[in-house]
Coordinates of C-alpha atoms and ligand atoms in Angstrom, one line a residue:
X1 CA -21.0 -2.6 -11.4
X2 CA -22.3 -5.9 -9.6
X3 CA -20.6 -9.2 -10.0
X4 CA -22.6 -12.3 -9.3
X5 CA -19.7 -13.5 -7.1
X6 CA -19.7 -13.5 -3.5
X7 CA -18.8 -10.5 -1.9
X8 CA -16.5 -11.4 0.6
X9 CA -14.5 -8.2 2.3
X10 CA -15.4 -4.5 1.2
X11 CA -12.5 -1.6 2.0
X12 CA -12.4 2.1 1.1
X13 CA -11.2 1.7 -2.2
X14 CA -11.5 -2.4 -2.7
X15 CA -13.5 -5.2 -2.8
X16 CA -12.7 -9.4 -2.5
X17 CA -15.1 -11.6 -3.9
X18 CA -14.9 -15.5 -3.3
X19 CA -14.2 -16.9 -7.0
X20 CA -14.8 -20.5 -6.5
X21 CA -12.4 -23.3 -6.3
X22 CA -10.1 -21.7 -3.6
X23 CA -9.5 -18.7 -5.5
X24 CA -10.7 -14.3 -4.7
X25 CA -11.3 -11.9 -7.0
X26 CA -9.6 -8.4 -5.9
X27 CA -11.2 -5.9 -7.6
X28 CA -10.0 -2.1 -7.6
X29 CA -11.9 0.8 -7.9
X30 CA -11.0 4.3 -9.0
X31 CA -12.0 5.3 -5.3
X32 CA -9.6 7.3 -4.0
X33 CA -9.4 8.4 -0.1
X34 CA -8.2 11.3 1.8
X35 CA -7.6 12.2 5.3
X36 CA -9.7 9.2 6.0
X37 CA -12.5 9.7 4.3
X38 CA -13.5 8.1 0.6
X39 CA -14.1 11.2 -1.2
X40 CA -17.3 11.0 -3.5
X41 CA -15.3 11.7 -7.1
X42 CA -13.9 8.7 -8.8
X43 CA -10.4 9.3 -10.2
X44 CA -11.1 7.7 -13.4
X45 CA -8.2 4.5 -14.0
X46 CA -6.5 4.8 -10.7
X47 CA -8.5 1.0 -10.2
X48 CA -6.5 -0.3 -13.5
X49 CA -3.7 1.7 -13.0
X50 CA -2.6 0.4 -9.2
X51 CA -3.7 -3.0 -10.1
X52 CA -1.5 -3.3 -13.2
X53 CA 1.3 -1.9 -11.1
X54 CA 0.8 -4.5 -8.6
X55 CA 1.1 -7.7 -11.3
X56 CA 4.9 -5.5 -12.2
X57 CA 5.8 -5.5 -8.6
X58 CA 4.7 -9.5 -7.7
X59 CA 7.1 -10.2 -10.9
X60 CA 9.7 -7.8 -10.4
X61 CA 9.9 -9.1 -6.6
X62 CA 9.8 -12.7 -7.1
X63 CA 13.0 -13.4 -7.0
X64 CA 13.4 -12.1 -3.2
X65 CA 10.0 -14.2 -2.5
X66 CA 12.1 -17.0 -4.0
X67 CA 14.9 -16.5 -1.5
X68 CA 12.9 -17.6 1.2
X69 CA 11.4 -20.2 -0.4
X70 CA 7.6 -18.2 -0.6
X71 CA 5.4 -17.7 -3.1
X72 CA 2.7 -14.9 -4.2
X73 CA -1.1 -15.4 -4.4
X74 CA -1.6 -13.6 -8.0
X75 CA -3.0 -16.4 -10.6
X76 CA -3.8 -14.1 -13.7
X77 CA -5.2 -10.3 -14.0
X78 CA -6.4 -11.2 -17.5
X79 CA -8.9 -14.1 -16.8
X80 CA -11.0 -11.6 -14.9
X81 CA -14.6 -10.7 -15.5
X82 CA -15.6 -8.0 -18.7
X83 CA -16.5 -6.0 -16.1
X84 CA -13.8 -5.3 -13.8
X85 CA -10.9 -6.0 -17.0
X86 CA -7.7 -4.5 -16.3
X87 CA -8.6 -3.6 -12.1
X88 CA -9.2 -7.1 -10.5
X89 CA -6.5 -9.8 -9.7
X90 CA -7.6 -13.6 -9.7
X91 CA -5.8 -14.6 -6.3
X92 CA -5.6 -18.0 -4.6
X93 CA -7.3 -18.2 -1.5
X94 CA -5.0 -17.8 1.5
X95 CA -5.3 -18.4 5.5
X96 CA -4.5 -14.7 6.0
X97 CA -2.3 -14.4 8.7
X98 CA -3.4 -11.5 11.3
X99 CA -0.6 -9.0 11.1
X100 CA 0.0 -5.8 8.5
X101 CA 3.3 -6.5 7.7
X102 CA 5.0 -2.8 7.8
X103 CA 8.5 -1.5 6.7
X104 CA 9.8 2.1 6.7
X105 CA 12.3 3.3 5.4
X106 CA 11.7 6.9 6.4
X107 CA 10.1 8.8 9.0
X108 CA 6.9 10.2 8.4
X109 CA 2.8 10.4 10.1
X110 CA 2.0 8.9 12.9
X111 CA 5.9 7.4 13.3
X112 CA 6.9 10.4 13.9
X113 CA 4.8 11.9 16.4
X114 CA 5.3 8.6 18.5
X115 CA 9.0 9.2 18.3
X116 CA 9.0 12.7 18.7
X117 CA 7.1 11.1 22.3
X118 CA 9.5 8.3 22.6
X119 CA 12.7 8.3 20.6
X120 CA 10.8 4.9 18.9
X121 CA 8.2 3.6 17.2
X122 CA 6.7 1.1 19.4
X123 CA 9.5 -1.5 20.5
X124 CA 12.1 -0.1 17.5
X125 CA 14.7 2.4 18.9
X126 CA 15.6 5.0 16.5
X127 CA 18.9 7.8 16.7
X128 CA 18.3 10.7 18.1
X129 CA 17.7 13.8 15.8
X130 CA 15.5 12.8 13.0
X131 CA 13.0 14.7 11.8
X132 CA 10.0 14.6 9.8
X133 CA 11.0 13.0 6.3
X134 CA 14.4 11.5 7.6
X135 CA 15.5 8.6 6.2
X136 CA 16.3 6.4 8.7
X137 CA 19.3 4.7 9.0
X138 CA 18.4 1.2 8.2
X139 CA 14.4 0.7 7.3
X140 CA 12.4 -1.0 10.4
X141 CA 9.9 -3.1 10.5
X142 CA 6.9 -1.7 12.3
X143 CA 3.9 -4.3 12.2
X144 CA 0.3 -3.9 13.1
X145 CA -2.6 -5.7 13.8
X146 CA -5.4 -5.4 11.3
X147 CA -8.1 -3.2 12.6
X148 CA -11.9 -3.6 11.8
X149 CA -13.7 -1.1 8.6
X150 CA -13.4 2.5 9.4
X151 CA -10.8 1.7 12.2
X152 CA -7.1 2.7 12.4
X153 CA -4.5 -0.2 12.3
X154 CA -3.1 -1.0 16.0
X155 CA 1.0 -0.7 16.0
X156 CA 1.9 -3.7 17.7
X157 CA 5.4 -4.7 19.2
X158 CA 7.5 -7.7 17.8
X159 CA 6.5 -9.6 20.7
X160 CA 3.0 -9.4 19.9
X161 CA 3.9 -10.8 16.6
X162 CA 5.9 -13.7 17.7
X163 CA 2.7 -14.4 20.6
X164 CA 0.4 -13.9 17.1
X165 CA 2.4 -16.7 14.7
X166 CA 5.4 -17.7 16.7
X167 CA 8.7 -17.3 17.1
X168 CA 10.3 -18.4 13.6
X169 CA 7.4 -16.9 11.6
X170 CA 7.9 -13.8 13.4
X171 CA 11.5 -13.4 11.8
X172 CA 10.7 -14.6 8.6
X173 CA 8.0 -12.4 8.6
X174 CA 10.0 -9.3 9.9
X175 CA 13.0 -10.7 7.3
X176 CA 11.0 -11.2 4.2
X177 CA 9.2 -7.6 4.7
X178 CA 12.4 -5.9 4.8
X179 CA 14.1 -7.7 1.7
X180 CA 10.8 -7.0 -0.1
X181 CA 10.9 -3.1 0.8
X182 CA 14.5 -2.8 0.1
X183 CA 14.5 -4.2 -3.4
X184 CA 11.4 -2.1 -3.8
X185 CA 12.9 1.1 -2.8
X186 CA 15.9 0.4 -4.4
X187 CA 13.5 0.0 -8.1
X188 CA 11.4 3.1 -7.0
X189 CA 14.7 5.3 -6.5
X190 CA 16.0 4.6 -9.8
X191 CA 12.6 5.8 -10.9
X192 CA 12.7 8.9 -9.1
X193 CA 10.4 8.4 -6.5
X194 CA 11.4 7.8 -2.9
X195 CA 9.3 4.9 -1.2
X196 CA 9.2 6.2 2.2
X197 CA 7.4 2.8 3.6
X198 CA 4.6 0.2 2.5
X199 CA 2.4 -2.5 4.2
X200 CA 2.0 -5.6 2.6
X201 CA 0.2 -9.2 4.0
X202 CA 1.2 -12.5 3.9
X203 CA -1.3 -15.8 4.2
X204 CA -0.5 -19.2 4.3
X205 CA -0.8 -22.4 2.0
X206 CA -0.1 -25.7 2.7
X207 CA 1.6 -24.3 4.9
X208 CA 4.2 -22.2 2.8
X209 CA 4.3 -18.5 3.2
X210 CA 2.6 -16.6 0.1
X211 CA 2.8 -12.6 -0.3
X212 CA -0.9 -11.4 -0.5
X213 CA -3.1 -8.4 -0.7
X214 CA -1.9 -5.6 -3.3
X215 CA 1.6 -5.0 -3.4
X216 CA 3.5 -1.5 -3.6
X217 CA 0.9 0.5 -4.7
X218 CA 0.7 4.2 -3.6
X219 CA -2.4 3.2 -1.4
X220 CA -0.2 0.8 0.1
X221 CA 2.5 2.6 0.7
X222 CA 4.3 6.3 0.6
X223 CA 5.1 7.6 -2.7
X224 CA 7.1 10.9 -2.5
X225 CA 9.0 12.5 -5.6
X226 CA 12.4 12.1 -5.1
X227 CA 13.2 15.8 -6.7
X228 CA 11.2 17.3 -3.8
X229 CA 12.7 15.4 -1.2
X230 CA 13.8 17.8 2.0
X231 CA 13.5 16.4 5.6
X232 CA 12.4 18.5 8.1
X233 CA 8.0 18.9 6.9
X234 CA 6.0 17.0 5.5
X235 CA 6.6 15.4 2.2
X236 CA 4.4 16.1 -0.9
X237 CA 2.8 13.4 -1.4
X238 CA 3.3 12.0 -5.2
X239 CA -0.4 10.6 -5.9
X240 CA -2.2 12.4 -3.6
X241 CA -0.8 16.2 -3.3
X242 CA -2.9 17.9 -5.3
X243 CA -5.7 15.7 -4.0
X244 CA -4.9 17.2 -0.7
X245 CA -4.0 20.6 -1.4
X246 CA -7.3 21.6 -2.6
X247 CA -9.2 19.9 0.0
X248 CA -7.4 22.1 2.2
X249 CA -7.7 25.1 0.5
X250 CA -11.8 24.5 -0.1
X251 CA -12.3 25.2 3.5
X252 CA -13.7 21.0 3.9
X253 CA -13.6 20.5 7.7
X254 CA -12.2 17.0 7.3
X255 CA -15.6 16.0 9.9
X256 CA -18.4 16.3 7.4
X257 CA -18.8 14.9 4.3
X258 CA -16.0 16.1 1.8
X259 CA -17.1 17.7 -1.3
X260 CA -16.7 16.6 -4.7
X261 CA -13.0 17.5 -6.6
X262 CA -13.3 19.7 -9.4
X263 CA -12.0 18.2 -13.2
X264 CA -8.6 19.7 -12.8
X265 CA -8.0 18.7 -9.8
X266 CA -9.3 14.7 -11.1
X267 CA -7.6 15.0 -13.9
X268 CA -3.7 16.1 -12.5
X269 CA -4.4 13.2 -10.4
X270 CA -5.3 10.4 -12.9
X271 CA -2.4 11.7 -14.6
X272 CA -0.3 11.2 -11.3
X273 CA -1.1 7.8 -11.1
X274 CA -0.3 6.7 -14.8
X275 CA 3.3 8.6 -13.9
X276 CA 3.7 6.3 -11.3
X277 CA 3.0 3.9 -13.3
X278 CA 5.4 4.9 -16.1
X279 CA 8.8 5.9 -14.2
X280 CA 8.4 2.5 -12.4
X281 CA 7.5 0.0 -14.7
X282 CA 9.3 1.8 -17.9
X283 CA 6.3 1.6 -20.2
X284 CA 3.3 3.5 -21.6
X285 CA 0.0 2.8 -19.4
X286 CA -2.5 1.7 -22.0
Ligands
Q0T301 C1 -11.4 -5.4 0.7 C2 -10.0 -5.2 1.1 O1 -9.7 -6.3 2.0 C3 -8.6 -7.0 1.8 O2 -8.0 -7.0 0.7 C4 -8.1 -7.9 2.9 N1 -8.3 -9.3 2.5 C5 -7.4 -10.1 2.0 C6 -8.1 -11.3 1.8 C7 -7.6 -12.6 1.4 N2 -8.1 -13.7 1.9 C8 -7.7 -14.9 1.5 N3 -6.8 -15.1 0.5 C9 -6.2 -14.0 -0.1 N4 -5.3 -14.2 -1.1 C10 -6.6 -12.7 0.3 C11 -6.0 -11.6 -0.2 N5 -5.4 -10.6 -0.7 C12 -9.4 -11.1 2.3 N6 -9.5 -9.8 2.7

């Protein structure tokens, strides 16, 4: 699929076009990646599937957005081209500020190994005794710095934040990320899935803060089923288990080029991601 738009970023799984008049064109694909890499099978709808669950969450969480007096960037998902219908949000265009905007709510990856080093995660103290999977007392916000293609995202301190957009945005950053992923958590739970943490952006216009990027998604966050929930390993993860599972078991070497999933194994998954879908949002995924 080309559009005759400007391409304007490229990630594993996405793509921004410029749209004219101040206005991107984030378009989904049904890429799906593993262990780091972008494995060469297409999970057919998981492009439609996370990008309708996006427009939910920008409406579900507007009201919090409203509290302090921001915005999101999402114009329509339906004036979109023929060819990307249903997997490509018309956005306004947004001075990006430069900070992944990250709230946990549990302890899990690379968090965990740098407490298990430091009893923190970066400048955030935590209590002693948690474990893999352990839901932390309150949720934390744990920023980054955005890192370029192919690279891993830099944990930064808050002071790195505050030296990146000053003092007050700082807060209201660190504030806004951790209504968003409480209200979010708090809809996820009643839908039986626990949403261990997510990353979402912000960018500014006319000076007003305005939620960006994708929002919620289970590439954007940590879906695990709440049923299986048991501190103390690693969770399952709700999208990408079975994903994962048979990568393991194939023999790949997670170095060279990771092979191609069988049908089953595509097709468990799709289905994973219309679940998601439809405990969250309450309705059938059409
Ligand atoms: C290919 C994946 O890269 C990204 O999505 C990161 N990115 C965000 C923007 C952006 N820039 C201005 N305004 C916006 N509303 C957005 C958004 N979202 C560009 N790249």
């Amino acid at each position: 699929m080309t559009l005759d738009l400007p391409l304007v970023a490229r990630g594993k799984v996405r793509e921004v076009y410029d749209a004219g008049g101040d206005r991107l064109l984030l378009v989904a694909s049904d890429r799906i990646s593993a262990y780091d890499h972008v494995l060469p099978t297409p999970i057919p709808d998981k492009g439609r599937v996370l990008t309708q669950l996006s427009v939910w969450w920008f409406d579900q969480l507007a009201p919090v957005l409203a509290r302090f007096g921001a915005t999101h960037h999402l114009l329509s998902a339906t004036d979109v081209p023929a060819s990307v219908a249903g997997r490509a949000m018309l956005v306004r265009r947004l001075d990006m500020l430069p900070v992944e905007c990250v709230a946990r709510g549990y302890l899990s990856g690379s968090g965990t190994r740098e407490y298990e080093r430091t009893g923190a995660i970066v400048d955030v103290v935590l209590p002693p005794g948690l474990v893999e999977g352990s839901q932390l007392p309150e949720p934390v916000f744990t920023p980054s710095t955005k890192a370029d293609v192919g690279e891993h995202d830099e944990a930064i301190d808050f002071a790195r934040v505050v030296s990146l957009v000053g003092a007050a945005r700082a807060e209201e950053l660190r504030e806004l990320t951790l209504a968003l992923y409480r209200r979010g958590a708090e809809i996820a739970r009643d839908a039986g899935i626990v949403l261990a943490d997510t990353k979402v952006e912000f960018g500014l216009s006319g000076g007003a803060l305005v939620l960006g990027d994708e929002v919620l998604t289970p590439d954007s966050s940590r879906f695990w089923p709440a049923s299986s929930w048991s501190p103390g390993a690693a969770q399952p993860s709700f999208d990408k288990q079975y994903v994962r599972d048979w990568l393991t078991s194939s023999g790949w070497d997670r170095v060279s080029p990771p092979p191609e999933l069988p049908d089953d194994v595509v097709a468990a998954t799709r289905e994973r991601y219309v679940a998601a879908y439809e405990q969250l949002t309450g309705t059938s995924f059409r």
